[in-house]
Amino acid sequence: MSAAKPPKKNVVYSQPADTGTGTNINTQLVYALDYLKSTSNPMRLQDIAIVTSTPLDTDTVLLEKFKSHDRVQYDPKTGLYSYRHDFNFRDKATLLTEIQRQTRRGGGISVRILKEPWKEAPQAIEELEKEGEVLVTRTVKDGQLRMVFWNEIKPDEESGGKQVEKGGSNRACIIRGFSRYSVEFLDLWHQLKVPNDVDLLKALTSEGLQATASEAPAPKAPSNTKKKGKRSAPRQRQVRITNTHLKGEIDLSRDYHASGN
């Protein structure tokens, strides 16, 4: 009996295998920058080279490219390297300050960018949202945090606002952060009842008004195209005899055949 064949492994050949940092100097530079970006603490050059398997501490050309990159910060006192993010904070208070500064400039901040310098930024943003300090937008698919804005209308009574928790969670979210006058207006608005069609027509008639009639659709222009159907058989046209001077001598209704000699 023949030996059983080993089962085939599910190997995907559309993508090349990751064989390390390679030998190209630009590829090695990208690996070193990506790792430095993912770390929150400054690092030694030797540690970066060991973790990324790059000759960062021995290759002078690679080291020069690395140090001259606009995203790399070097502290000559400690000899440590760190990544220069768009924002630099490590606590919720400083995060709120950055959000306030960006909102005053006329825009929000992407939560993904805020997560780069501080991994706990999404949790802090959710806490700030519950406190009424910020407003956030979320993705439709999974509800993940997307953009964050500073909420200028405070939910505390000292700032003229009041947080109301009644009428269901959805309504609480709607009126959260509004002043008490806005809450009273919402209560009055929801107390109004819309009359039915019959009462509405009577009320309009009593005031000398009438309901707006819907606009009649414009008539369509007649089309000149004929409907396609079965073709009728061609009609036979009557033969008109024009050689009247031969009448009586030759029978023109018959086919002419030359007489044989």
Tab-separated table of C-alpha atoms in Angstrom:
chain	number	residue	atom	x	y	z
A	1	MET	CA	0.000	0.000	0.000
A	2	SER	CA	1.181	3.502	-0.816
A	3	ALA	CA	1.922	5.870	2.009
A	4	ALA	CA	-0.802	8.365	2.824
A	5	LYS	CA	-0.162	11.848	1.504
A	6	PRO	CA	0.323	14.529	4.157
A	7	PRO	CA	-2.566	16.994	4.418
A	8	LYS	CA	-2.140	20.211	2.484
A	9	LYS	CA	-1.505	23.326	4.507
A	10	ASN	CA	-3.526	26.439	3.887
A	11	VAL	CA	-0.771	28.607	2.492
A	12	VAL	CA	-1.618	31.978	0.964
A	13	TYR	CA	0.784	32.784	-1.854
A	14	SER	CA	-0.656	36.202	-2.739
A	15	GLN	CA	1.482	37.945	-0.088
A	16	PRO	CA	5.207	37.439	0.452
A	17	ALA	CA	6.311	36.029	3.775
A	18	ASP	CA	7.663	38.427	6.403
A	19	THR	CA	11.372	37.609	6.470
A	20	GLY	CA	12.464	40.436	8.770
A	21	THR	CA	13.573	44.000	8.232
A	22	GLY	CA	15.414	43.221	5.001
A	23	THR	CA	18.607	44.819	3.750
A	24	ASN	CA	17.219	48.023	2.241
A	25	ILE	CA	18.125	50.994	4.382
A	26	ASN	CA	14.770	52.723	3.864
A	27	THR	CA	12.893	49.583	4.908
A	28	GLN	CA	14.979	49.342	8.069
A	29	LEU	CA	14.273	53.010	8.778
A	30	VAL	CA	10.514	52.416	8.532
A	31	TYR	CA	10.720	49.472	10.941
A	32	ALA	CA	12.630	51.566	13.472
A	33	LEU	CA	10.214	54.514	13.196
A	34	ASP	CA	7.131	52.316	13.520
A	35	TYR	CA	8.446	50.701	16.660
A	36	LEU	CA	9.442	54.028	18.206
A	37	LYS	CA	5.959	55.347	17.412
A	38	SER	CA	4.310	52.408	19.170
A	39	THR	CA	6.210	52.948	22.416
A	40	SER	CA	5.168	55.540	24.960
A	41	ASN	CA	8.539	55.843	26.730
A	42	PRO	CA	11.918	57.066	25.411
A	43	MET	CA	14.340	54.309	24.449
A	44	ARG	CA	18.037	53.730	23.967
A	45	LEU	CA	19.393	53.344	20.469
A	46	GLN	CA	20.755	49.863	21.222
A	47	ASP	CA	17.348	48.670	22.456
A	48	ILE	CA	15.633	49.912	19.305
A	49	ALA	CA	18.204	48.121	17.156
A	50	ILE	CA	17.774	44.840	19.074
A	51	VAL	CA	13.964	44.860	19.023
A	52	THR	CA	13.710	45.813	15.326
A	53	SER	CA	16.671	43.649	14.212
A	54	THR	CA	18.210	46.595	12.377
A	55	PRO	CA	21.859	47.782	12.353
A	56	LEU	CA	20.769	51.102	13.773
A	57	ASP	CA	23.667	51.282	16.210
A	58	THR	CA	26.352	50.227	13.701
A	59	ASP	CA	25.268	51.610	10.320
A	60	THR	CA	26.221	55.302	10.246
A	61	VAL	CA	24.068	56.082	7.180
A	62	LEU	CA	20.981	54.507	8.751
A	63	LEU	CA	21.654	56.278	12.051
A	64	GLU	CA	21.966	59.642	10.313
A	65	LYS	CA	18.652	59.130	8.500
A	66	PHE	CA	17.028	58.094	11.757
A	67	LYS	CA	18.298	61.064	13.793
A	68	SER	CA	17.456	63.609	11.069
A	69	HIS	CA	13.859	62.412	10.712
A	70	ASP	CA	11.336	65.106	11.684
A	71	ARG	CA	9.433	62.670	13.930
A	72	VAL	CA	12.439	61.581	16.000
A	73	GLN	CA	13.336	63.440	19.178
A	74	TYR	CA	16.760	62.999	20.765
A	75	ASP	CA	17.637	64.028	24.301
A	76	PRO	CA	21.406	64.589	24.514
A	77	LYS	CA	21.313	64.607	28.322
A	78	THR	CA	19.861	61.106	28.630
A	79	GLY	CA	20.834	59.739	25.209
A	80	LEU	CA	17.259	58.509	24.685
A	81	TYR	CA	15.072	58.692	21.590
A	82	SER	CA	11.316	59.284	21.459
A	83	TYR	CA	8.674	59.791	18.784
A	84	ARG	CA	7.302	63.298	18.196
A	85	HIS	CA	3.506	62.968	18.092
A	86	ASP	CA	1.058	65.671	17.059
A	87	PHE	CA	-0.046	65.911	20.702
A	88	ASN	CA	1.868	65.311	23.908
A	89	PHE	CA	-0.178	64.395	26.993
A	90	ARG	CA	-0.371	61.604	29.559
A	91	ASP	CA	-3.434	62.459	31.646
A	92	LYS	CA	-7.107	63.358	31.247
A	93	ALA	CA	-6.718	67.007	32.226
A	94	THR	CA	-4.078	67.690	29.579
A	95	LEU	CA	-6.155	65.746	27.048
A	96	LEU	CA	-9.133	68.011	27.714
A	97	THR	CA	-6.915	71.062	27.251
A	98	GLU	CA	-5.822	69.829	23.819
A	99	ILE	CA	-9.436	69.140	22.825
A	100	GLN	CA	-10.474	72.625	23.948
A	101	ARG	CA	-7.625	74.246	21.999
A	102	GLN	CA	-8.476	72.359	18.814
A	103	THR	CA	-12.228	73.074	19.116
A	104	ARG	CA	-11.590	76.803	19.498
A	105	ARG	CA	-9.721	76.659	16.206
A	106	GLY	CA	-12.899	75.398	14.553
A	107	GLY	CA	-12.597	71.609	14.468
A	108	GLY	CA	-12.439	68.387	16.412
A	109	ILE	CA	-9.690	65.817	16.825
A	110	SER	CA	-9.543	62.269	15.555
A	111	VAL	CA	-9.558	59.787	18.426
A	112	ARG	CA	-7.107	57.626	16.493
A	113	ILE	CA	-4.539	60.459	16.564
A	114	LEU	CA	-5.104	61.040	20.285
A	115	LYS	CA	-4.546	57.362	20.950
A	116	GLU	CA	-1.002	57.432	19.525
A	117	PRO	CA	0.692	59.366	22.360
A	118	TRP	CA	-1.534	57.903	25.088
A	119	LYS	CA	-3.123	54.454	24.777
A	120	GLU	CA	-5.679	55.204	27.503
A	121	ALA	CA	-7.064	58.210	25.593
A	122	PRO	CA	-10.282	56.461	24.397
A	123	GLN	CA	-11.216	55.482	27.971
A	124	ALA	CA	-10.528	59.024	29.169
A	125	ILE	CA	-12.641	60.469	26.341
A	126	GLU	CA	-15.584	58.257	27.321
A	127	GLU	CA	-15.251	59.480	30.912
A	128	LEU	CA	-15.201	63.088	29.707
A	129	GLU	CA	-18.288	62.386	27.598
A	130	LYS	CA	-20.195	61.079	30.641
A	131	GLU	CA	-19.135	64.165	32.574
A	132	GLY	CA	-20.502	66.376	29.775
A	133	GLU	CA	-17.112	67.896	28.969
A	134	VAL	CA	-16.840	66.653	25.377
A	135	LEU	CA	-19.032	65.579	22.481
A	136	VAL	CA	-18.063	62.594	20.353
A	137	THR	CA	-19.042	61.063	17.038
A	138	ARG	CA	-19.023	57.316	16.529
A	139	THR	CA	-18.870	54.920	13.619
A	140	VAL	CA	-22.208	53.615	12.368
A	141	LYS	CA	-21.075	50.001	12.074
A	142	ASP	CA	-19.672	49.237	15.534
A	143	GLY	CA	-20.084	52.479	17.491
A	144	GLN	CA	-16.360	53.111	17.936
A	145	LEU	CA	-15.127	56.586	18.869
A	146	ARG	CA	-14.277	58.627	15.801
A	147	MET	CA	-14.057	62.391	16.498
A	148	VAL	CA	-14.139	64.368	19.729
A	149	PHE	CA	-15.154	68.002	20.315
A	150	TRP	CA	-15.170	70.202	23.393
A	151	ASN	CA	-18.655	70.788	24.807
A	152	GLU	CA	-18.909	74.505	25.517
A	153	ILE	CA	-22.344	74.125	27.182
A	154	LYS	CA	-21.607	72.789	30.643
A	155	PRO	CA	-24.098	70.517	32.411
A	156	ASP	CA	-23.462	72.101	35.838
A	157	GLU	CA	-25.787	74.671	37.351
A	158	GLU	CA	-22.976	77.169	37.958
A	159	SER	CA	-22.496	77.583	34.208
A	160	GLY	CA	-26.215	77.984	33.567
A	161	GLY	CA	-26.835	74.392	32.602
A	162	LYS	CA	-28.633	71.501	34.187
A	163	GLN	CA	-28.405	67.787	33.606
A	164	VAL	CA	-31.844	66.161	33.488
A	165	GLU	CA	-32.316	62.412	33.683
A	166	LYS	CA	-35.946	61.692	32.939
A	167	GLY	CA	-38.104	60.490	30.130
A	168	GLY	CA	-35.803	57.662	29.083
A	169	SER	CA	-32.145	57.459	28.207
A	170	ASN	CA	-32.589	58.864	24.700
A	171	ARG	CA	-34.331	61.978	25.935
A	172	ALA	CA	-31.749	62.423	28.677
A	173	CYS	CA	-29.023	62.446	26.044
A	174	ILE	CA	-30.913	65.040	24.020
A	175	ILE	CA	-31.445	67.583	26.796
A	176	ARG	CA	-28.188	66.952	28.640
A	177	GLY	CA	-26.195	70.161	28.907
A	178	PHE	CA	-29.057	72.539	28.010
A	179	SER	CA	-30.291	75.273	30.323
A	180	ARG	CA	-33.447	74.825	32.363
A	181	TYR	CA	-35.317	77.124	29.988
A	182	SER	CA	-34.524	74.774	27.111
A	183	VAL	CA	-35.761	71.839	29.185
A	184	GLU	CA	-39.039	73.637	29.911
A	185	PHE	CA	-39.440	74.382	26.216
A	186	LEU	CA	-38.939	70.711	25.375
A	187	ASP	CA	-41.546	69.716	27.941
A	188	LEU	CA	-44.080	72.149	26.462
A	189	TRP	CA	-43.242	70.975	22.951
A	190	HIS	CA	-43.890	67.315	23.762
A	191	GLN	CA	-47.179	68.214	25.475
A	192	LEU	CA	-48.614	69.591	22.222
A	193	LYS	CA	-50.930	67.252	20.340
A	194	VAL	CA	-51.265	67.237	16.571
A	195	PRO	CA	-54.972	67.280	15.508
A	196	ASN	CA	-56.321	64.691	13.119
A	197	ASP	CA	-57.098	65.482	9.480
A	198	VAL	CA	-60.822	66.206	10.017
A	199	ASP	CA	-60.269	68.623	12.906
A	200	LEU	CA	-57.401	70.260	11.044
A	201	LEU	CA	-59.619	70.961	7.990
A	202	LYS	CA	-62.344	72.406	10.228
A	203	ALA	CA	-59.859	74.675	11.950
A	204	LEU	CA	-58.531	75.919	8.613
A	205	THR	CA	-62.058	76.574	7.311
A	206	SER	CA	-62.999	78.545	10.433
A	207	GLU	CA	-59.991	80.788	9.848
A	208	GLY	CA	-60.829	81.277	6.167
A	209	LEU	CA	-57.977	79.053	5.018
A	210	GLN	CA	-57.882	75.940	2.940
A	211	ALA	CA	-55.552	72.995	2.693
A	212	THR	CA	-52.966	73.094	-0.025
A	213	ALA	CA	-53.910	70.794	-2.877
A	214	SER	CA	-51.249	68.556	-4.257
A	215	GLU	CA	-49.953	69.583	-7.651
A	216	ALA	CA	-51.304	67.469	-10.482
A	217	PRO	CA	-48.632	65.719	-12.478
A	218	ALA	CA	-47.915	67.233	-15.875
A	219	PRO	CA	-49.396	65.238	-18.758
A	220	LYS	CA	-46.906	63.276	-20.747
A	221	ALA	CA	-46.378	64.238	-24.355
A	222	PRO	CA	-47.667	61.648	-26.812
A	223	SER	CA	-44.921	59.535	-28.199
A	224	ASN	CA	-44.608	59.033	-31.947
A	225	THR	CA	-43.111	55.625	-31.587
A	226	LYS	CA	-45.376	52.830	-32.714
A	227	LYS	CA	-45.787	49.722	-30.670
A	228	LYS	CA	-43.969	46.771	-31.999
A	229	GLY	CA	-46.253	43.889	-32.917
A	230	LYS	CA	-46.734	41.161	-35.461
A	231	ARG	CA	-46.017	42.155	-39.027
A	232	SER	CA	-49.017	41.924	-41.342
A	233	ALA	CA	-48.734	40.287	-44.748
A	234	PRO	CA	-48.008	42.748	-47.584
A	235	ARG	CA	-51.097	43.679	-49.592
A	236	GLN	CA	-51.059	42.961	-53.315
A	237	ARG	CA	-51.371	46.070	-55.430
A	238	GLN	CA	-53.559	46.036	-58.572
A	239	VAL	CA	-51.743	46.095	-61.868
A	240	ARG	CA	-52.439	49.185	-63.913
A	241	ILE	CA	-52.355	48.661	-67.668
A	242	THR	CA	-50.881	51.636	-69.507
A	243	ASN	CA	-50.442	50.175	-73.036
A	244	THR	CA	-54.024	50.818	-74.057
A	245	HIS	CA	-53.170	51.125	-77.738
A	246	LEU	CA	-52.561	47.350	-77.834
A	247	LYS	CA	-55.965	46.548	-76.434
A	248	GLY	CA	-57.822	44.068	-78.647
A	249	GLU	CA	-54.710	42.789	-80.402
A	250	ILE	CA	-52.767	41.282	-77.482
A	251	ASP	CA	-54.165	39.895	-74.247
A	252	LEU	CA	-52.060	41.799	-71.722
A	253	SER	CA	-53.388	39.838	-68.745
A	254	ARG	CA	-51.416	36.777	-69.840
A	255	ASP	CA	-47.703	36.222	-69.878
A	256	TYR	CA	-46.160	36.699	-73.281
A	257	HIS	CA	-44.477	33.668	-74.844
A	258	ALA	CA	-42.743	33.931	-78.173
A	259	SER	CA	-44.205	31.544	-80.733
A	260	GLY	CA	-41.818	28.961	-82.062
A	261	ASN	CA	-40.937	29.027	-85.745
